[in-house]
Short mmCIF file of C-alpha atoms in Angstrom, two decimals:
data_model
loop_
_atom_site.label_atom_id
_atom_site.label_comp_id
_atom_site.label_asym_id
_atom_site.label_seq_id
_atom_site.Cartn_x
_atom_site.Cartn_y
_atom_site.Cartn_z
CA MET A 10 -27.22 16.92 -7.31
CA SER A 11 -27.42 20.23 -9.06
CA GLU A 12 -25.99 21.64 -12.21
CA THR A 13 -23.67 23.33 -9.85
CA GLY A 14 -23.21 20.93 -7.20
CA SER A 15 -21.22 18.39 -9.76
CA ALA A 16 -19.35 21.16 -11.41
CA GLN A 17 -17.95 21.31 -7.91
CA LEU A 18 -17.77 17.97 -6.90
CA SER A 19 -16.13 17.29 -11.25
CA GLY A 20 -15.06 19.16 -12.53
CA PRO A 21 -16.26 19.91 -15.53
CA GLY A 22 -15.40 22.67 -18.03
CA ASP A 23 -11.53 21.92 -16.74
CA PRO A 24 -9.59 20.90 -20.15
CA HIS A 25 -7.35 18.44 -17.64
CA THR A 26 -10.17 17.50 -14.82
CA PRO A 27 -12.55 15.03 -16.29
CA GLU A 28 -16.40 15.53 -15.36
CA LEU A 29 -17.70 12.86 -12.75
CA ASP A 30 -20.16 11.56 -15.48
CA SER A 31 -20.31 12.94 -18.59
CA ALA A 32 -22.68 10.00 -20.18
CA HIS A 33 -25.17 10.71 -17.52
CA PRO A 34 -24.94 14.48 -16.70
CA PRO A 35 -27.80 14.45 -13.74
CA THR A 36 -30.96 16.84 -14.04
CA PRO A 37 -30.66 20.38 -11.47
CA GLY A 38 -31.42 18.46 -7.62
CA SER A 39 -31.44 14.94 -9.39
CA PRO A 40 -29.48 12.31 -7.03
CA ALA A 41 -25.52 11.38 -8.04
CA PRO A 42 -25.23 8.53 -10.13
CA ARG A 43 -24.92 5.27 -7.92
CA GLU A 44 -23.61 2.02 -8.69
CA SER A 45 -25.73 0.16 -10.89
CA GLY A 46 -25.37 -0.57 -14.76
CA ASP A 47 -22.03 -1.26 -16.63
CA HIS A 48 -19.25 2.09 -17.28
CA ARG A 49 -16.23 0.46 -16.03
CA ALA A 50 -13.01 1.49 -17.52
CA PRO A 51 -12.73 0.51 -21.56
CA GLY A 52 -11.60 -2.24 -21.93
CA LEU A 53 -10.24 -3.44 -18.19
CA ARG A 54 -11.80 -6.82 -17.02
CA THR A 55 -13.55 -8.08 -13.94
CA GLY A 56 -11.20 -10.80 -13.16
CA LEU A 57 -11.19 -10.60 -9.59
CA ARG A 58 -13.17 -12.02 -7.63
CA ARG A 59 -14.10 -12.18 -4.38
CA ARG A 60 -11.95 -13.97 -2.28
CA HIS A 61 -9.11 -11.71 -4.37
CA MET A 62 -10.24 -8.99 -2.79
CA THR A 63 -9.71 -10.41 0.46
CA MET A 64 -6.01 -11.41 0.17
CA ILE A 65 -5.31 -8.73 -2.12
CA ALA A 66 -6.67 -6.34 0.90
CA ILE A 67 -4.63 -8.57 3.50
CA GLY A 68 -1.89 -9.75 1.72
CA GLY A 69 -1.24 -5.98 1.12
CA ALA A 70 -0.42 -5.67 4.50
CA ILE A 71 2.04 -9.01 5.86
CA GLY A 72 5.17 -7.52 3.86
CA ALA A 73 8.26 -8.85 4.29
CA GLY A 74 9.08 -6.06 6.71
CA LEU A 75 6.93 -7.94 9.35
CA PHE A 76 9.04 -10.18 9.56
CA VAL A 77 12.46 -8.97 8.64
CA GLY A 78 11.79 -4.51 9.74
CA SER A 79 9.39 -5.80 12.99
CA GLY A 80 12.99 -6.24 14.57
CA SER A 81 14.38 -2.00 15.19
CA VAL A 82 10.49 -1.80 15.87
CA ILE A 83 10.85 -3.84 19.02
CA ARG A 84 14.65 -2.59 19.58
CA THR A 85 13.61 1.07 19.79
CA ALA A 86 10.77 0.32 21.37
CA GLY A 87 11.43 -3.05 23.82
CA PRO A 88 7.94 -4.29 24.60
CA ALA A 89 5.63 -1.12 23.28
CA ALA A 90 6.71 -2.09 20.64
CA ILE A 91 3.11 -3.91 20.66
CA LEU A 92 1.77 -0.04 20.92
CA SER A 93 3.64 1.53 18.59
CA TYR A 94 2.41 -1.30 16.21
CA ALA A 95 -1.35 -0.84 17.46
CA ALA A 96 -1.35 2.79 17.69
CA ALA A 97 -0.24 2.92 13.08
CA GLY A 98 -1.63 0.12 13.04
CA LEU A 99 -5.69 2.69 13.92
CA VAL A 100 -4.35 5.30 11.37
CA VAL A 101 -3.04 3.65 7.86
CA LEU A 102 -6.33 1.85 8.92
CA CYS A 103 -8.62 5.09 9.07
CA VAL A 104 -6.38 6.47 5.78
CA LEU A 105 -8.18 3.29 4.16
CA ARG A 106 -11.88 3.61 5.14
CA ALA A 107 -11.49 7.60 4.09
CA LEU A 108 -10.68 5.51 1.20
CA GLY A 109 -12.99 3.36 0.79
CA GLU A 110 -15.39 5.88 1.84
CA MET A 111 -14.65 7.34 -1.64
CA VAL A 112 -14.71 3.95 -2.97
CA VAL A 113 -17.59 3.45 -2.58
CA ALA A 114 -19.55 6.82 -3.07
CA ARG A 115 -17.62 7.09 -5.73
CA PRO A 116 -16.15 4.17 -7.67
CA VAL A 117 -13.18 5.36 -10.17
CA ALA A 118 -10.95 4.16 -11.51
CA GLY A 119 -8.05 5.52 -10.64
CA SER A 120 -8.51 5.24 -7.14
CA MET A 121 -5.98 7.45 -4.68
CA GLY A 122 -5.35 9.91 -8.51
CA GLU A 123 -8.27 10.34 -9.33
CA TYR A 124 -9.92 10.93 -5.93
CA ALA A 125 -7.53 13.89 -5.73
CA ARG A 126 -8.35 15.62 -8.86
CA MET A 127 -11.97 15.36 -8.06
CA ALA A 128 -11.11 16.34 -4.72
CA MET A 129 -8.58 20.16 -5.21
CA GLY A 130 -8.15 19.88 -9.55
CA PRO A 131 -5.71 18.51 -11.80
CA PHE A 132 -2.61 19.95 -10.14
CA ALA A 133 -3.11 17.30 -7.19
CA GLY A 134 -3.88 14.12 -9.12
CA PHE A 135 -1.25 14.57 -11.44
CA THR A 136 0.62 14.85 -8.72
CA VAL A 137 -0.31 11.97 -6.37
CA GLY A 138 -1.01 10.11 -9.49
CA TRP A 139 3.17 10.23 -10.55
CA LEU A 140 4.12 9.63 -7.22
CA TYR A 141 2.21 6.76 -6.11
CA TRP A 142 3.47 4.75 -10.09
CA TYR A 143 7.02 5.70 -9.02
CA LEU A 144 6.66 4.72 -5.72
CA TYR A 145 5.62 0.97 -7.05
CA VAL A 146 8.36 1.14 -10.35
CA ILE A 147 11.08 1.88 -7.41
CA LEU A 148 9.83 -0.84 -4.89
CA VAL A 149 9.36 -3.23 -7.65
CA GLY A 150 13.54 -3.27 -7.84
CA ALA A 151 14.07 -3.20 -4.58
CA GLU A 152 12.45 -6.06 -4.23
CA ALA A 153 13.58 -7.74 -7.44
CA VAL A 154 17.02 -7.53 -5.57
CA ALA A 155 16.14 -8.53 -1.65
CA GLY A 156 14.46 -11.79 -4.29
CA ALA A 157 17.42 -12.90 -5.46
CA ALA A 158 19.50 -12.64 -2.17
CA ILE A 159 17.40 -15.19 -0.75
CA LEU A 160 16.99 -16.83 -3.48
CA ALA A 161 21.24 -16.69 -4.03
CA ASN A 162 21.05 -19.04 -0.68
CA TRP A 163 20.16 -21.96 -2.98
CA ILE A 164 20.97 -21.46 -6.99
CA ASP A 165 24.47 -20.33 -7.39
CA LEU A 166 24.14 -17.70 -9.83
CA ASP A 167 24.99 -14.06 -10.33
CA GLN A 168 22.38 -11.98 -7.92
CA TRP A 169 21.65 -9.28 -11.20
CA VAL A 170 20.44 -12.66 -13.48
CA LEU A 171 18.21 -13.67 -10.45
CA SER A 172 16.87 -10.08 -9.93
CA ALA A 173 15.73 -9.92 -14.07
CA GLY A 174 14.28 -14.04 -13.41
CA LEU A 175 12.27 -12.52 -10.95
CA LEU A 176 10.88 -8.83 -13.20
CA VAL A 177 10.13 -11.87 -16.14
CA VAL A 178 8.38 -14.31 -14.21
CA MET A 179 6.05 -11.53 -12.11
CA THR A 180 5.93 -9.21 -15.25
CA ALA A 181 4.70 -12.64 -17.52
CA VAL A 182 2.34 -12.88 -14.48
CA ASN A 183 0.62 -9.60 -15.23
CA LEU A 184 0.54 -9.88 -19.08
CA VAL A 185 -0.89 -13.36 -18.56
CA SER A 186 -4.28 -11.96 -17.27
CA VAL A 187 -5.92 -9.90 -14.06
CA LYS A 188 -7.03 -13.06 -12.74
CA SER A 189 -4.47 -13.94 -13.33
CA PHE A 190 -2.74 -11.67 -10.65
CA GLY A 191 -5.10 -11.89 -8.42
CA GLU A 192 -4.92 -15.66 -8.70
CA PHE A 193 -1.49 -15.19 -7.42
CA GLU A 194 -1.17 -12.38 -4.99
CA PHE A 195 -4.34 -14.53 -3.62
CA TRP A 196 -1.92 -17.93 -2.80
CA PHE A 197 1.19 -15.85 -1.72
CA ALA A 198 -1.05 -14.02 1.20
CA SER A 199 -2.65 -17.61 1.80
CA ILE A 200 0.79 -18.67 2.83
CA LYS A 201 1.96 -15.19 5.17
CA VAL A 202 -1.56 -15.68 6.25
CA VAL A 203 -1.22 -19.76 6.82
CA ALA A 204 2.87 -19.74 8.20
CA ILE A 205 1.19 -16.47 11.06
CA VAL A 206 -0.94 -18.59 11.55
CA LEU A 207 1.16 -21.33 12.37
CA PHE A 208 3.07 -18.62 15.15
CA LEU A 209 0.71 -17.34 16.95
CA VAL A 210 -0.65 -20.99 17.29
CA VAL A 211 3.66 -22.48 18.60
CA GLY A 212 3.99 -19.23 20.45
CA ALA A 213 0.08 -18.96 22.61
CA ALA A 214 1.27 -22.23 23.01
CA TRP A 215 4.90 -22.06 24.38
CA VAL A 216 3.71 -18.83 26.33
CA PHE A 217 0.48 -20.12 28.19
CA GLY A 218 2.52 -24.05 29.08
CA LEU A 219 0.92 -25.89 26.87
CA TRP A 220 3.92 -26.30 24.76
CA PRO A 221 6.59 -29.51 25.60
CA GLY A 222 9.30 -27.66 27.72
CA SER A 223 7.96 -24.36 27.66
CA GLN A 224 8.01 -21.94 30.10
CA PRO A 225 5.29 -19.92 30.65
CA GLY A 226 5.09 -16.73 31.86
CA PHE A 227 5.04 -13.19 30.95
CA GLY A 228 8.01 -11.72 32.91
CA ASN A 229 10.29 -10.26 30.10
CA LEU A 230 7.00 -7.88 28.46
CA SER A 231 8.64 -5.73 31.90
CA ALA A 232 11.38 -7.48 33.29
CA HIS A 233 15.14 -5.90 31.69
CA GLY A 234 13.67 -2.33 32.34
CA GLY A 235 10.95 -2.28 32.18
CA PHE A 236 7.87 -2.71 29.17
CA ALA A 237 8.05 1.02 28.27
CA PRO A 238 12.41 1.38 28.38
CA ASN A 239 13.10 3.76 26.35
CA GLY A 240 10.33 5.57 27.35
CA ILE A 241 7.19 7.59 25.41
CA ALA A 242 10.05 8.56 22.26
CA GLY A 243 11.02 5.76 21.66
CA ILE A 244 6.83 4.01 21.33
CA PHE A 245 6.98 6.93 18.40
CA SER A 246 9.92 6.34 17.32
CA ALA A 247 8.80 3.39 15.81
CA ILE A 248 5.69 4.52 15.14
CA VAL A 249 7.15 5.95 12.31
CA VAL A 250 9.19 2.76 11.02
CA VAL A 251 5.50 0.38 11.91
CA MET A 252 3.28 3.26 9.57
CA PHE A 253 5.73 2.08 6.49
CA ALA A 254 5.74 -1.40 6.84
CA PHE A 255 1.77 -1.71 6.39
CA GLY A 256 1.80 0.56 3.46
CA GLY A 257 0.10 -1.43 0.40
CA THR A 258 -3.29 -2.21 2.02
CA GLU A 259 -4.92 0.64 -0.63
CA ILE A 260 -3.68 -1.80 -3.35
CA VAL A 261 -7.13 -3.05 -3.02
CA THR A 262 -8.89 0.45 -3.89
CA VAL A 263 -6.88 0.16 -7.25
CA ALA A 264 -8.21 -3.53 -8.08
CA ALA A 265 -11.20 -2.47 -7.67
CA ALA A 266 -12.04 -1.51 -10.83
CA GLU A 267 -11.19 -4.80 -11.87
CA SER A 268 -13.88 -6.67 -9.17
CA LYS A 269 -17.31 -7.01 -9.77
CA GLU A 270 -18.45 -4.72 -6.98
CA PRO A 271 -15.86 -2.23 -6.68
CA GLY A 272 -18.11 -0.53 -3.43
CA ARG A 273 -19.34 -3.38 -1.91
CA ALA A 274 -15.42 -5.22 -2.07
CA VAL A 275 -13.90 -1.94 -1.36
CA ALA A 276 -15.65 -1.96 2.07
CA ARG A 277 -15.87 -6.26 2.55
CA ALA A 278 -11.79 -6.30 2.43
CA THR A 279 -11.85 -2.94 4.34
CA ASN A 280 -13.53 -4.12 7.45
CA ASN A 281 -11.61 -7.39 6.64
CA VAL A 282 -8.17 -5.36 7.23
CA LEU A 283 -9.52 -3.90 10.87
CA TRP A 284 -9.11 -7.21 12.78
CA ARG A 285 -7.07 -9.48 10.66
CA VAL A 286 -3.75 -7.39 10.29
CA GLY A 287 -4.63 -6.46 14.60
CA LEU A 288 -3.75 -10.05 14.88
CA PHE A 289 -1.62 -11.18 12.59
CA TYR A 290 0.94 -7.61 13.59
CA VAL A 291 -0.60 -7.06 16.85
CA ALA A 292 -0.57 -10.31 18.23
CA ALA A 293 2.15 -11.43 16.94
CA ILE A 294 4.91 -9.11 17.73
CA PHE A 295 3.13 -9.38 21.54
CA LEU A 296 4.77 -12.68 21.60
CA VAL A 297 7.90 -11.72 19.41
CA VAL A 298 8.99 -9.65 22.94
CA THR A 299 7.43 -12.25 25.36
CA ILE A 300 9.08 -15.53 24.07
CA LEU A 301 12.51 -13.54 23.82
CA PRO A 302 13.83 -10.07 26.27
CA TRP A 303 13.69 -7.55 23.82
CA ASN A 304 16.76 -7.16 24.00
CA ASP A 305 18.67 -10.08 22.57
CA ALA A 306 20.82 -9.72 20.30
CA LYS A 307 18.81 -12.40 17.77
CA VAL A 308 15.76 -10.35 17.56
CA LEU A 309 17.38 -7.47 15.83
CA GLN A 310 18.63 -9.92 13.49
CA SER A 311 15.39 -12.23 12.65
CA PRO A 312 12.30 -12.06 15.79
CA PHE A 313 10.27 -14.67 14.92
CA VAL A 314 13.62 -16.95 13.78
CA SER A 315 14.40 -16.84 16.92
CA ALA A 316 11.08 -16.97 18.57
CA LEU A 317 11.45 -20.45 17.05
CA ASP A 318 14.63 -20.61 17.49
CA HIS A 319 14.00 -20.71 20.89
CA ILE A 320 10.97 -23.11 21.43
CA GLY A 321 12.75 -25.69 19.30
CA ILE A 322 11.46 -25.52 15.80
CA PRO A 323 13.79 -27.67 13.40
CA ALA A 324 14.62 -26.01 10.43
CA ALA A 325 13.39 -22.09 11.70
CA GLY A 326 15.68 -20.00 9.31
CA THR A 327 15.10 -22.14 6.56
CA ILE A 328 10.92 -21.90 7.09
CA MET A 329 10.68 -18.16 7.28
CA GLN A 330 13.35 -17.62 4.30
CA VAL A 331 10.58 -19.23 2.23
CA VAL A 332 8.49 -17.47 3.80
CA ILE A 333 9.91 -13.96 3.18
CA LEU A 334 10.22 -14.88 -0.23
CA THR A 335 6.95 -15.02 -0.15
CA ALA A 336 6.32 -12.01 0.63
CA VAL A 337 9.18 -10.27 -1.48
CA LEU A 338 6.92 -11.85 -4.44
CA SER A 339 4.08 -10.32 -3.33
CA VAL A 340 5.11 -7.56 -2.92
CA LEU A 341 6.99 -8.08 -6.42
CA ASN A 342 3.50 -9.01 -8.25
CA SER A 343 1.07 -5.91 -6.20
CA ALA A 344 4.21 -3.57 -7.24
CA ILE A 345 4.16 -4.76 -10.92
CA TYR A 346 0.03 -3.96 -10.89
CA VAL A 347 -0.37 -1.37 -9.26
CA SER A 348 2.38 1.23 -11.33
CA SER A 349 0.47 -0.62 -14.97
CA ARG A 350 -3.29 0.79 -13.49
CA MET A 351 -2.16 4.16 -12.44
CA LEU A 352 0.06 4.55 -15.39
CA TYR A 353 -2.54 3.64 -17.81
CA VAL A 354 -4.88 5.32 -15.49
CA LEU A 355 -3.06 8.62 -15.70
CA THR A 356 -2.03 7.54 -20.17
CA ARG A 357 -5.89 8.31 -19.54
CA ASP A 358 -6.34 11.77 -18.18
CA GLY A 359 -3.64 13.07 -20.10
CA ASP A 360 -1.23 13.55 -17.54
CA ALA A 361 0.93 10.35 -19.53
CA PRO A 362 1.95 9.33 -23.55
CA ALA A 363 -1.23 8.10 -24.96
CA SER A 364 0.51 5.10 -26.19
CA LEU A 365 0.46 3.11 -22.75
CA VAL A 366 -3.80 3.42 -23.08
CA LYS A 367 -3.71 0.20 -25.39
CA LEU A 368 -4.86 -2.44 -24.12
CA ASN A 369 -3.71 -6.62 -25.57
CA ARG A 370 -6.96 -8.39 -26.10
CA ARG A 371 -6.77 -9.57 -22.68
CA GLY A 372 -8.28 -6.78 -21.48
CA VAL A 373 -4.30 -5.33 -19.99
CA PRO A 374 -2.18 -2.16 -20.26
CA ALA A 375 0.84 -4.09 -21.41
CA ARG A 376 2.27 -0.96 -22.65
CA ALA A 377 1.98 0.21 -18.98
CA VAL A 378 2.85 -3.48 -17.59
CA LEU A 379 6.12 -3.17 -19.71
CA LEU A 380 7.42 0.21 -18.65
CA GLY A 381 6.97 -0.24 -15.55
CA THR A 382 9.33 -2.87 -15.58
CA ILE A 383 12.15 -1.36 -17.98
CA ALA A 384 11.84 1.26 -15.09
CA ALA A 385 11.75 -1.30 -12.25
CA TRP A 386 15.48 -3.19 -14.11
CA GLY A 387 16.73 0.38 -13.77
CA ALA A 388 17.00 0.11 -10.30
CA VAL A 389 17.77 -3.60 -10.12
CA ILE A 390 20.84 -2.24 -12.24
CA ALA A 391 21.72 0.62 -9.74
CA SER A 392 21.95 -1.70 -6.73
CA TYR A 393 24.72 -3.46 -8.56
CA VAL A 394 27.27 -0.41 -9.77
CA SER A 395 26.19 1.68 -7.57
CA PRO A 396 24.33 0.08 -4.21
CA ASP A 397 25.52 2.95 -1.89
CA THR A 398 25.45 6.49 -3.74
CA VAL A 399 22.41 5.47 -6.67
CA PHE A 400 20.77 2.78 -4.77
CA THR A 401 20.37 4.40 -1.73
CA PHE A 402 18.92 7.06 -2.63
CA LEU A 403 16.29 5.37 -4.45
CA VAL A 404 14.83 3.25 -2.06
CA ASN A 405 15.15 6.16 0.10
CA SER A 406 13.15 8.23 -2.02
CA ILE A 407 10.34 6.38 -1.88
CA GLY A 408 10.56 5.97 2.00
CA VAL A 409 8.11 8.76 2.86
CA VAL A 410 6.26 9.30 -0.79
CA LEU A 411 3.63 6.89 0.58
CA ALA A 412 3.01 8.65 3.68
CA PHE A 413 1.71 12.40 0.89
CA VAL A 414 -0.48 10.49 -0.50
CA TYR A 415 -2.46 9.34 2.00
CA VAL A 416 -2.20 13.05 3.52
CA ALA A 417 -3.42 13.70 -0.21
CA ILE A 418 -6.09 10.89 0.41
CA MET A 419 -7.24 12.62 4.12
CA PHE A 420 -7.48 15.99 2.10
CA SER A 421 -9.70 14.81 -0.62
CA GLN A 422 -11.76 12.31 1.67
CA LEU A 423 -12.40 16.17 4.49
CA ARG A 424 -14.05 17.76 0.90
CA LEU A 425 -15.48 15.01 -1.32
CA ARG A 426 -17.37 14.65 2.10
CA ALA A 427 -18.44 17.88 2.46
CA ARG A 428 -19.73 17.93 -0.79
CA LEU A 429 -21.30 14.44 -1.03
CA ARG A 430 -23.57 15.62 2.49
CA ARG A 431 -24.79 18.47 0.42
CA GLU A 432 -25.50 16.78 -3.11
CA ASP A 433 -25.80 13.23 -2.65
CA PRO A 434 -25.74 12.48 1.28
CA ALA A 435 -27.60 9.37 0.04
CA ALA A 436 -24.31 7.64 -1.61
CA LEU A 437 -22.13 7.85 2.23
CA THR A 438 -23.34 4.73 2.89
CA TYR A 439 -19.40 3.81 3.91
CA LYS A 440 -17.82 6.13 6.51
CA LEU A 441 -14.98 7.80 8.31
CA TRP A 442 -16.02 8.23 11.57
CA GLY A 443 -16.18 10.71 14.31
CA TYR A 444 -15.52 13.82 10.43
CA PRO A 445 -13.79 15.83 10.01
CA TYR A 446 -12.46 15.52 13.93
CA VAL A 447 -10.72 11.89 13.01
CA SER A 448 -10.15 12.97 9.58
CA TRP A 449 -7.97 16.16 10.38
CA ALA A 450 -6.07 14.00 13.63
CA VAL A 451 -4.98 11.84 11.23
CA ILE A 452 -3.52 14.52 9.27
CA ILE A 453 -1.49 15.59 12.53
CA ALA A 454 -0.80 12.07 12.81
CA LEU A 455 0.58 12.03 9.91
CA PHE A 456 2.30 15.91 9.71
CA ALA A 457 4.44 14.10 12.72
CA VAL A 458 5.24 11.65 11.36
CA PHE A 459 7.70 13.80 8.72
CA ALA A 460 8.98 16.28 12.08
CA ALA A 461 9.48 13.61 14.11
CA MET A 462 11.84 12.45 10.70
CA ALA A 463 12.89 14.81 10.67
CA ARG A 464 14.72 15.02 13.90
CA ASN A 465 15.43 11.88 13.64
CA PRO A 466 19.17 11.76 11.57
CA ASP A 467 18.60 7.83 11.05
CA GLN A 468 15.94 8.66 8.79
CA ARG A 469 16.30 11.93 7.87
CA ASN A 470 18.10 11.84 4.62
CA GLN A 471 15.16 9.30 3.77
CA LEU A 472 12.31 12.63 4.56
CA LEU A 473 15.14 14.34 1.79
CA ALA A 474 15.19 12.26 -0.52
CA SER A 475 11.48 12.17 -1.19
CA THR A 476 10.49 15.46 -0.51
CA VAL A 477 13.07 16.11 -3.92
CA SER A 478 11.24 13.28 -5.60
CA LEU A 479 7.55 15.53 -4.18
CA LEU A 480 8.99 18.30 -5.71
CA PHE A 481 9.89 16.73 -8.45
CA VAL A 482 7.13 16.14 -9.78
CA MET A 483 5.25 19.04 -9.09
CA ALA A 484 7.61 21.20 -11.47
CA ILE A 485 6.79 18.38 -14.44
CA TYR A 486 3.30 19.27 -14.59
CA PRO A 487 4.00 23.90 -15.41
CA LEU A 488 5.34 21.26 -18.16
CA ARG A 489 2.09 19.06 -19.34
CA ALA A 490 -0.52 21.73 -18.47
CA ARG A 491 1.45 24.02 -21.42
CA PHE A 492 3.07 21.26 -24.03
CA GLY A 493 0.88 17.99 -22.58
CA ARG A 494 -1.70 17.37 -24.57
CA LYS A 495 -6.16 16.50 -23.45
CA PRO A 496 -6.59 13.81 -22.28
CA PRO A 497 -8.65 11.59 -24.95
CA VAL A 498 -11.57 10.10 -22.22
CA ARG A 499 -13.18 13.83 -20.53
CA GLU A 500 -14.76 11.77 -17.50
CA VAL A 501 -14.57 9.10 -14.72
CA GLU A 502 -15.55 6.79 -14.90
CA ILE A 503 -17.78 5.75 -12.67
CA LEU A 504 -17.80 2.17 -12.08
CA ARG A 505 -21.19 0.36 -11.63
CA HIS A 506 -22.86 -2.85 -10.77
#
């Protein structure tokens, strides 16, 4: 890579833009650095193993939205909800693949925030980083509230006490070490995977007449108004809801900074997501709409419980509550982790108070973890003090933030891919297919989702509230640029092996 090329890719000279590898500047015509040696973010430990990374990717995609939220998707699209899940999964897969391409070529601590900074400048990095942090902080509070609501069925305590207990426990897990986070996430994700696999086995046995007393057949796919009773509009409206159910798959790229082989781990995890999410989501929804009529009132309430009850599984409701609680705890664990690491990177880049970059003796950004938990506690308080106003706004204000981040990821990939093709094509060992057409197709699809939400009265508030969040973060940047400090670490840490 030439000196001019390096300047284009990393933006040296900008007081708020970290250089790609200032510790080892390339000579004219030399290739860009690879994953060799060790140049990790200072103090972060490499406690995540291959099995952790795989389950973080899978667990991030399997949230409570599959077990509960799929009912509204089925009600909107009918049996064609299968197509809605497949289409939304394809879009999210392309986003994850684009992000994986950048991670493998330039594995840096900070993931999508750093790539936005490298591709589009410090303003983009600041905006994406803070939006992503805000998303997961509010999600921590929302998941604590959801988990408390489930625990209240078994524990006779006020729900705010249960919410506080969940926050304390999961914060403690994240304060111990990154390996502690990885172990808990591994087992949380494993429970979810086992639950879905068992559902697939039992459901398939029922559909094909192998279960005692079963009624084999696929009549429910075409009865009650046909396969797509609400037409193309119903399928597309459901895609809007489904797309956000897949949110969380990108967490693995943030965790890569604390794995032993960041590039390989992300590539492997991304490839696994393709068929596993396809199996878990599409196959599970296929079985639900085959076992039960799509317009059955019970499907809207809890499709998986309804299907298991129909098959005759005893205590189906209790079993699914345990699984859903596990899914909630998994998201809570991951959200605390992601929010702390994103705040750590923002601090390192000079976009947050310098004191937050301090790590404890186990390599955990403890202050960043605690600040995120305190902010999340504010959301928990809002859920009890003002559930219909403040808390509803907070939840709506993150509803589309992830899609905003997806758009930034795709634009970052477009720019960095073009530069790497010119300057270091050998680094592009893991690529999004069909560049640049697939990249632009994904961007167009995301903007089509925004347009559909704007036209839908039930989803318009989420779009508006999330846009307020985006504009607020963007409005803060001029103040940061004028009064903020220069980053204490000028370079982007290339994670090498």
